[in-house]
XYZ file of C-alpha atoms in Angstrom:
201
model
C -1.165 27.939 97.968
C 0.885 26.202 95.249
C 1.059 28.771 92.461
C 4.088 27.978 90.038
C 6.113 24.539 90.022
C 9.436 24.025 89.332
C 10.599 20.254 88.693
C 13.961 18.239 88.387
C 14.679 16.667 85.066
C 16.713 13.320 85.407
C 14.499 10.503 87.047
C 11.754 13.045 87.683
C 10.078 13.702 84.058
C 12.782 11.768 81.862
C 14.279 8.361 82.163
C 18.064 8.436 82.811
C 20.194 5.886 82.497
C 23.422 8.075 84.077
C 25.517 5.423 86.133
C 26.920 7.414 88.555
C 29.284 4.815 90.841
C 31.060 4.183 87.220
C 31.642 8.165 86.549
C 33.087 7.867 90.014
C 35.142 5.211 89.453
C 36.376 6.354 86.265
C 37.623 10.011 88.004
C 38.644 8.381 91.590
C 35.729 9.815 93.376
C 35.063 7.633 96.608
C 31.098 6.597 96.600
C 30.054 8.765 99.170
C 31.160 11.901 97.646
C 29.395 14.422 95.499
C 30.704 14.122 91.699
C 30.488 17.711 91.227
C 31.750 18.833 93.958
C 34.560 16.585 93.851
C 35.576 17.624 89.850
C 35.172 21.172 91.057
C 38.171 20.516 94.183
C 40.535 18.734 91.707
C 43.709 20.771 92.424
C 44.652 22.101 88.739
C 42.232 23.843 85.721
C 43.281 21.123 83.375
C 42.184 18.236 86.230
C 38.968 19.690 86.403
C 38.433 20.326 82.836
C 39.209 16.692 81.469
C 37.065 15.366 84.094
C 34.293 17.557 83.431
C 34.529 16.458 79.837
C 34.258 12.661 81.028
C 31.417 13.801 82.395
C 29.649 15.496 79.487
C 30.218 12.340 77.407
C 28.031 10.467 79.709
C 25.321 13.206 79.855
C 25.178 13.820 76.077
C 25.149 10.204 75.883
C 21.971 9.428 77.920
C 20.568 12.689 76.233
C 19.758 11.022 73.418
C 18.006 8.278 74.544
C 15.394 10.679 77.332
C 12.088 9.407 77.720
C 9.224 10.528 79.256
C 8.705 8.356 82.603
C 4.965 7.313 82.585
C 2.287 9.787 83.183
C 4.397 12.864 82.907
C 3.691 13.897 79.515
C -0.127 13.833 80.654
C 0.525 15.704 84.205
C 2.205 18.327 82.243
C 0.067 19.228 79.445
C -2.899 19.467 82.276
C -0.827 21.511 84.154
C -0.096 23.971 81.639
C -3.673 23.727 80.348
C -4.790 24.967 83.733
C -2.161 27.806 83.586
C 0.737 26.967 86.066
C 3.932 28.588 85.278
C 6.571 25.811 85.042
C 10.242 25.311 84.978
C 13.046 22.915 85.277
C 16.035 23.027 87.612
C 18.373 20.472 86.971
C 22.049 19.461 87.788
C 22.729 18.499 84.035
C 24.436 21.186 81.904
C 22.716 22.721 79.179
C 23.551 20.768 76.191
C 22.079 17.885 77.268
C 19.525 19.305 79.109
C 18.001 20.852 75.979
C 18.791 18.117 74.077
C 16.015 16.469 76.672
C 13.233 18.908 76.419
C 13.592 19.092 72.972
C 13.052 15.212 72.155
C 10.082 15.141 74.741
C 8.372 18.189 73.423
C 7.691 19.563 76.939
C 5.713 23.363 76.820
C 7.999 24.758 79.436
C 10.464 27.485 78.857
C 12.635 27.529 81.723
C 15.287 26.692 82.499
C 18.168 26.569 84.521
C 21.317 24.169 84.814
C 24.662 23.976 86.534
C 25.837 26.064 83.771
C 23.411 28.965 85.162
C 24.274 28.522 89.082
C 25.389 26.808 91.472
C 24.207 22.999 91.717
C 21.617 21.818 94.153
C 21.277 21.082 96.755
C 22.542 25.086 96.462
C 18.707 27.081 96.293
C 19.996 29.950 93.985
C 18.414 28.226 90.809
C 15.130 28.130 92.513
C 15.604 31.435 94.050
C 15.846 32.696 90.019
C 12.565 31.218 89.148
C 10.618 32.607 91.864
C 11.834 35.756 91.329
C 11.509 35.626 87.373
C 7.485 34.804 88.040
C 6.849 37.343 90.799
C 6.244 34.706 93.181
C 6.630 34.468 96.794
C 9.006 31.372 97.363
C 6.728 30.200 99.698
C 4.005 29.681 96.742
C 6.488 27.786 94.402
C 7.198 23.889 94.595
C 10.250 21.670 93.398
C 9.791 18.152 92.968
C 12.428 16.079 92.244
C 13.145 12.492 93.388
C 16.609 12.627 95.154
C 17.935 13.993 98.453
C 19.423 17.162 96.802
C 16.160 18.139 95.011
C 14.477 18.253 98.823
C 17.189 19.941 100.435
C 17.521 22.712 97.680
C 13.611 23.211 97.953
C 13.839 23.177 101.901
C 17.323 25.811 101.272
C 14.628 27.837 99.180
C 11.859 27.614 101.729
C 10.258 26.482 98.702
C 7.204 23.067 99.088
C 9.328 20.263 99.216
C 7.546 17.081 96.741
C 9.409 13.918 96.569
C 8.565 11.831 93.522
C 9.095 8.282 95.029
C 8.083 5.586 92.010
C 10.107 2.625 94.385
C 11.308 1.979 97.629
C 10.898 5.121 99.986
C 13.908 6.310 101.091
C 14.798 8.007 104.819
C 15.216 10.997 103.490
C 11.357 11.067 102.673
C 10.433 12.548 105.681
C 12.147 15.827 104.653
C 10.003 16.167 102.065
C 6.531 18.454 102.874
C 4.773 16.402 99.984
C 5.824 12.626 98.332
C 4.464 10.663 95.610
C 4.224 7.136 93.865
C 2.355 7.840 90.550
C 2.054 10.672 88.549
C -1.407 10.211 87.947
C -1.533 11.124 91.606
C 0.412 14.554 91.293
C -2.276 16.865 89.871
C -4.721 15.449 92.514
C -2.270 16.041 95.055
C -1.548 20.118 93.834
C -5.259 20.811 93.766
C -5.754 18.923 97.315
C -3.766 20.538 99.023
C -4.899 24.421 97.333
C -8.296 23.852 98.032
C -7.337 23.131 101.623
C -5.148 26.289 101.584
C -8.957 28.089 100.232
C -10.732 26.375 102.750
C -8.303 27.685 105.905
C -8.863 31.311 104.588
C -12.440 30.752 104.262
């Protein structure tokens, strides 16, 4: 049974307009490689800082311009209204993150960014949330809408939702839960907990 939900930020409540293959251009980092994890090998503490400050530039840039995608704003405000704990896990660092929460006005209080622990696909974010609510990992969801967001949940042995608005990627089928709309998500999180009712009946 689904009891608290934690969600991604970027591309999964807000827009994002973070162009990733030019960050990695800009700092060398070949297209298949984790950004992150490729700042955080650079071989000297002054490599990794100025790229890390490239990096915040972008974020802080696309801060200001966050969005609610459609249907969040609604999704969330009947979430909390029916008294789900909530919180956000997100790769972003905190600045900007805020920054984002702040212009969309969302009623949830936590959260957690690289600058708190280690990045997904890495579950000890997650792990801090369910611990914070009392909650059984198993009885937590993450939805995001990217590889690393499923993998972290899956790390977690968290509910795995995949928020999937275009083309479905492979990956999809890693994912315990996916969908297109998210006037279909609230549906979807009282589906499946009445089944969950229904199998202890």
């Amino acid at each position: 049974m689904i009891k608290g939900i934690i969600f991604d930020l970027d591309g999964t409540l807000v827009t994002s307009n973070l162009d990733f293959a030019m960050m990695k251009a800009q700092l060398g980092c070949p297209r298949d490689e984790d950004l992150l994890g490729f700042i955080e090998a650079l071989p000297s503490p002054y490599m990794r800082e100025e790229a890390m400050s490239l990096i915040h530039q972008h974020e802080m840039q696309d801060a200001h311009q966050a969005e609610f995608l459609p249907g969040v704003k609604q999704s969330i405000d009947a979430l909390h209204s029916k008294g789900f704990p909530m919180a956000i896990v997100t790769r972003n660092f905190a600045k900007a993150a805020k920054i984002k929460l702040a212009r969309c006005k969302m009623p949830i209080d936590i959260i957690l960014t690289r600058d708190d622990a280690p990045a997904k696909p890495n579950p000890a974010a997650l792990n801090l949330v369910a611990q914070q609510w009392g909650l059984k990992n198993s009885a937590c969801m993450y939805v995001g809408d990217y590889l690393y967001d499923i993998e972290a949940a899956n790390n977690a042995s968290m509910i795995s939702c995949l928020y999937t608005p275009e083309v479905t990627p492979d990956y999809a089928q890693q994912a315990d839960m996916i969908f297109r709309h998210w006037e279909a998500f609230l549906p979807l999180i009282e589906q499946n907990n009445l089944n969950f009712q229904h199998q202890l009946a």
